[in-house]
Structure formats: C-alpha cells, structure tokens
Tab-separated table of C-alpha atoms in Angstrom:
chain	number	residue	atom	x	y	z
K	26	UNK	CA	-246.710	-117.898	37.194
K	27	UNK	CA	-249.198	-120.843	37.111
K	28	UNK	CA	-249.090	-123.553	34.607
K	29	UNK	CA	-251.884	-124.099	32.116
K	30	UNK	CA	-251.830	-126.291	28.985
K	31	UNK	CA	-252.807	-125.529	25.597
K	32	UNK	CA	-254.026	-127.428	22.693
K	33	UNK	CA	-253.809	-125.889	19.778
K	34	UNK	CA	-255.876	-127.331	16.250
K	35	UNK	CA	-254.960	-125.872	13.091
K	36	UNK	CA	-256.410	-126.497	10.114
K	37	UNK	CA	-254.829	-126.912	6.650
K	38	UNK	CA	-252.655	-123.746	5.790
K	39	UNK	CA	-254.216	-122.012	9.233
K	40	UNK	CA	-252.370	-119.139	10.344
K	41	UNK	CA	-252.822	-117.707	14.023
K	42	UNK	CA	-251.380	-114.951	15.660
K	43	UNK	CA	-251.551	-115.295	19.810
K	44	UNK	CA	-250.733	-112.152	22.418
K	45	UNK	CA	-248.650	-113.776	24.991
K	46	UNK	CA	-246.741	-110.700	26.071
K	47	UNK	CA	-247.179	-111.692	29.912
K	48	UNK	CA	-246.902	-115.112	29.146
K	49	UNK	CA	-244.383	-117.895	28.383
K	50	UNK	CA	-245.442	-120.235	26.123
K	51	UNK	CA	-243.585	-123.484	25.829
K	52	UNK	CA	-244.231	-126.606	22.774
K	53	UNK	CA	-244.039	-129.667	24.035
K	54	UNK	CA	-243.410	-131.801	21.011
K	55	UNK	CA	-242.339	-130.766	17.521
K	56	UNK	CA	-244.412	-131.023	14.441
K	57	UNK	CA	-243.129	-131.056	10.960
K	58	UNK	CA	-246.064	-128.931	9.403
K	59	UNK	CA	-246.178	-126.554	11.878
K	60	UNK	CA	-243.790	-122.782	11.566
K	61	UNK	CA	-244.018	-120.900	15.143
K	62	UNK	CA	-242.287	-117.253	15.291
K	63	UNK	CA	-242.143	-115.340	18.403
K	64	UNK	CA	-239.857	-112.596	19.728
K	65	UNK	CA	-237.875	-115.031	21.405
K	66	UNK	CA	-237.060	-117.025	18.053
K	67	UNK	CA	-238.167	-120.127	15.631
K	68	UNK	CA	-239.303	-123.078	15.374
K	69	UNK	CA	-239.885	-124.901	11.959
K	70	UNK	CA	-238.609	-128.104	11.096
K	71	UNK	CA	-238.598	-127.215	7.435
K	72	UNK	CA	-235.949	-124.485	7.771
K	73	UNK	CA	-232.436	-125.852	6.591
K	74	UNK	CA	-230.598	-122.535	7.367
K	75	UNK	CA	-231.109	-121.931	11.030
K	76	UNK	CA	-228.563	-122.790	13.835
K	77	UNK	CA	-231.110	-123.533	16.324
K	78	UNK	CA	-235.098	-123.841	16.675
K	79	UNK	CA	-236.371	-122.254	19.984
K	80	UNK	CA	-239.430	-124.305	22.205
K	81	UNK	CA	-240.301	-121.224	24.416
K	82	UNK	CA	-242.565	-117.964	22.934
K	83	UNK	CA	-243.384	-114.773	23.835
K	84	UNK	CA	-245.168	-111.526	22.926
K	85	UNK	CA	-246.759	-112.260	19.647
K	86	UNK	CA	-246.443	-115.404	18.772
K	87	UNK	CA	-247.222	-116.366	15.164
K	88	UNK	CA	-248.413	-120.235	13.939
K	89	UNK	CA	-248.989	-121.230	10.768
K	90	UNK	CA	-249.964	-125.084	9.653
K	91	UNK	CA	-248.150	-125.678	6.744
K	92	UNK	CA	-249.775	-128.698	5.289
K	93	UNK	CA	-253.023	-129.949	3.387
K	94	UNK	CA	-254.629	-131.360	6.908
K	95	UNK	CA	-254.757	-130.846	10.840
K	96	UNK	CA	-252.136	-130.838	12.851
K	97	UNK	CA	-252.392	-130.313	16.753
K	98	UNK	CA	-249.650	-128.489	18.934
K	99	UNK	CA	-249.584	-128.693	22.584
K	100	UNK	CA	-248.207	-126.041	24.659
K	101	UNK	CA	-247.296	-125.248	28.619
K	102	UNK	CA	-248.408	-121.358	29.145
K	103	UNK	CA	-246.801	-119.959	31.782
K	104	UNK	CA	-249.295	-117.159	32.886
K	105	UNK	CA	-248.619	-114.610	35.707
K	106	UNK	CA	-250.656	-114.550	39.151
K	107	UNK	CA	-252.111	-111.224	40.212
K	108	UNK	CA	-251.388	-110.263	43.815
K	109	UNK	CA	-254.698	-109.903	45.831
C-alpha cells in the first residue's frame, strides 16, 4: 500500500457514497456533523446507542453531512501498489 491523503468537502445535508474495496480508508479527526458507514463499522458522534465508533473504512463507504453548512473530513487512503 502507499499512503495518500484525502480531503473531503461536504456540503449541507451532502451524502456521498465512495468505492474503496481495495482500499483502507482511515479519518483522522472526528466531526460532529459528519455519519460515515462502511463494512468495517460506524462512525457518528450523534449515535447514543453504539459501543464503539470505528476510524478505518472499507468497500463502500457511505458519508453524509448532517448539518445546515460545510464540514471538511480528512482521511489517510491506504491504496494498493501494482507489481510491475
């Protein structure tokens, strides 16, 4: 894998869906407005009955802004190297 860093804008109530199925995506800082779902689990602040939020994504990855104005997430992508 090689490191790459994304910077995600969303606007007000945004939703995004991202294939990452060969990747690992990881958020760097939390954001109160922003709900993440992956296959590997969740991560929204706003949740009251989960026992853990998860930083690291894969496969499809779904982000949704869940407030009036822009917020900004900022992700480490782990993405695989092809063999020459």
């Amino acid at each position: 894998y090689y490191p790459q860093i994304k910077h995600l804008v969303l606007h007000a109530n945004e939703f995004r869906e991202v294939n990452a199925y060969n990747q690992l995506w990881i958020l760097v800082d939390d954001n109160t407005d922003a709900s993440i779902t992956g296959e590997m689990g969740v991560f929204d602040l706003s949740l009251q009955n989960v026992n853990e939020l998860k930083y690291e994504f894969q496969g499809l990855i779904k982000i949704k802004n869940q407030s009036a104005g822009t917020i900004h997430l900022r992700f480490v992508v782990g993405v695989p190297k092809h063999k020459k």
